[in-house]
Short mmCIF file of C-alpha atoms in Angstrom, two decimals:
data_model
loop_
_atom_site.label_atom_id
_atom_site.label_comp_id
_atom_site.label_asym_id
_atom_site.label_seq_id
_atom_site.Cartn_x
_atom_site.Cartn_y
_atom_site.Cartn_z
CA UNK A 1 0.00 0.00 0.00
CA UNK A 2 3.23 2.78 0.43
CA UNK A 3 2.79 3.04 -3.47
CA UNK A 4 -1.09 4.81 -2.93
CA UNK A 5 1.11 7.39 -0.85
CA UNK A 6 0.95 10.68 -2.58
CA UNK A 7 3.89 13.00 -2.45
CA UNK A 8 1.74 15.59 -1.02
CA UNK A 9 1.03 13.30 1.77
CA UNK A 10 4.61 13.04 2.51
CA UNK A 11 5.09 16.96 2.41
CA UNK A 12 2.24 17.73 4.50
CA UNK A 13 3.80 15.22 7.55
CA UNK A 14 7.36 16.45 6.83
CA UNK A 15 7.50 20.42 6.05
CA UNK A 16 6.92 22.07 9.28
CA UNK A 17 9.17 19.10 11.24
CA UNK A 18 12.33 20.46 13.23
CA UNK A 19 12.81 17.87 15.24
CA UNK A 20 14.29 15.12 12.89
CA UNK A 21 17.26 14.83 10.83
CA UNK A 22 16.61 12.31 8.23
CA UNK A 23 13.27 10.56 7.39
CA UNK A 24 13.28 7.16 5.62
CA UNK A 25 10.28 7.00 3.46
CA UNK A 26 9.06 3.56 1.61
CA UNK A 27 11.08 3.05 -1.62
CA UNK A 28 7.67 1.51 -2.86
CA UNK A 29 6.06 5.25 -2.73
CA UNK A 30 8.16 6.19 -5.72
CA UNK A 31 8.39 4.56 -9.59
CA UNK A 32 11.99 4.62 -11.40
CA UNK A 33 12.30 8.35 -12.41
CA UNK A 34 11.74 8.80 -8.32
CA UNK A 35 7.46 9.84 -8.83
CA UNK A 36 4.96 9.46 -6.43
CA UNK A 37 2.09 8.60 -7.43
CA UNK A 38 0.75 12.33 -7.18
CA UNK A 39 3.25 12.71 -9.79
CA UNK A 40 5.27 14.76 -7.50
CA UNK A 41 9.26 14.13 -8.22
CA UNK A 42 11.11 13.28 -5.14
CA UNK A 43 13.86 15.75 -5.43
CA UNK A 44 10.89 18.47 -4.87
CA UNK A 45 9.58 17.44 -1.92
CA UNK A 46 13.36 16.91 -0.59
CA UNK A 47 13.71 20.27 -1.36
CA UNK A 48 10.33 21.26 0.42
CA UNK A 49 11.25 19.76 4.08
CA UNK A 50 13.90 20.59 6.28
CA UNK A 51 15.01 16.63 6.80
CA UNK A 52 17.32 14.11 5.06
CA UNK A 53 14.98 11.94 2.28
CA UNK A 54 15.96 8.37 2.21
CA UNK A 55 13.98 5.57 0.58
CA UNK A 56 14.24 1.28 1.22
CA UNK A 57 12.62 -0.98 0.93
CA UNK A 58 12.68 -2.48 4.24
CA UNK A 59 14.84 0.29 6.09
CA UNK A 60 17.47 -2.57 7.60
CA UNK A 61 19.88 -1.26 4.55
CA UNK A 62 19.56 2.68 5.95
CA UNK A 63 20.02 1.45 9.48
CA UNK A 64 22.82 -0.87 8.23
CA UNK A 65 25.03 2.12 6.56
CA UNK A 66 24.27 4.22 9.63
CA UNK A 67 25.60 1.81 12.03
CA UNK A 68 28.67 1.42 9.75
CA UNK A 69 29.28 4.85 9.45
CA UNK A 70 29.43 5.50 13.20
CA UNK A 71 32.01 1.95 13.68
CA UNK A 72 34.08 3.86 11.35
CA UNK A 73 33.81 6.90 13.27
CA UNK A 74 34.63 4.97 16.31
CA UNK A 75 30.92 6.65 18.00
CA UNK A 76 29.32 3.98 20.40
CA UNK A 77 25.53 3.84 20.92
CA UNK A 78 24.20 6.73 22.63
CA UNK A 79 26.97 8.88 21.47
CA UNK A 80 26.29 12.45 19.90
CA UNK A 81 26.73 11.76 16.18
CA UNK A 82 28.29 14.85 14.68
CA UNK A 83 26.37 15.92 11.08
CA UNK A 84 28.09 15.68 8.10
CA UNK A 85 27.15 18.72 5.72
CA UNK A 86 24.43 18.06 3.02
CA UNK A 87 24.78 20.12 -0.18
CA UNK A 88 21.56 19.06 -0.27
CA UNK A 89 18.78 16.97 0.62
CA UNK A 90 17.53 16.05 -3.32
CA UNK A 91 20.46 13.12 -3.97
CA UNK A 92 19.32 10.22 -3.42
CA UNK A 93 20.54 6.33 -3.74
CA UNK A 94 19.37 3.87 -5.50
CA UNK A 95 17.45 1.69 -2.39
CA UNK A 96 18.29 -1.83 -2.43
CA UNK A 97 16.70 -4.79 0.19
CA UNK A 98 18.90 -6.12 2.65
CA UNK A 99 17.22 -9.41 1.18
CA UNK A 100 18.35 -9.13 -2.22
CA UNK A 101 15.02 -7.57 -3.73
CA UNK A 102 14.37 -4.31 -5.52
CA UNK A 103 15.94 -2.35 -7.83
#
């Protein structure tokens, strides 16, 4: 059902939120050329909210590279993690399963 999730939707939950730093959003709410089904392109509503987009397909990959980041960084769990600078929050990768499925 994340694929009947209109961009809009997304926007509307997302564009007046301060309190978060990254929001991972189903990968199955967006087609190939990153649309929702509202049409709405993902790098617009990344530009619309104040958050980190990131799309998976079962959010274990996201989690995954987070946790590896912060072994490299030597930062244990309940650390401060120290932000890395975004140019901007409309890149995104490609999401791939941690079970082998998707694009």
């Amino acid at each position: 059902t994340a694929g009947l999730l209109p961009g809009a939707a997304f926007l509307a939950a997302l564009r007046d939120r301060r309190d978060v730093d990254l929001a991972l959003l189903p990968a199955e709410a967006v087609n190939d050329d990153l649309r929702f089904m509202d049409d709405m392109d993902a790098h617009v509503l990344a530009a619309a909210v104040p958050m980190e987009i990131r799309f998976s397909y079962d959010f274990a990959d996201v989690l995954s590279e987070c946790g590896m980041r912060n072994d490299e960084r030597g930062i244990e769990p309940g650390d401060s993690v120290p932000q890395e600078p975004r140019s901007s929050n409309s890149t995104f990768d490609i999401p791939h399963s941690a079970l082998g499925e998707g694009p």
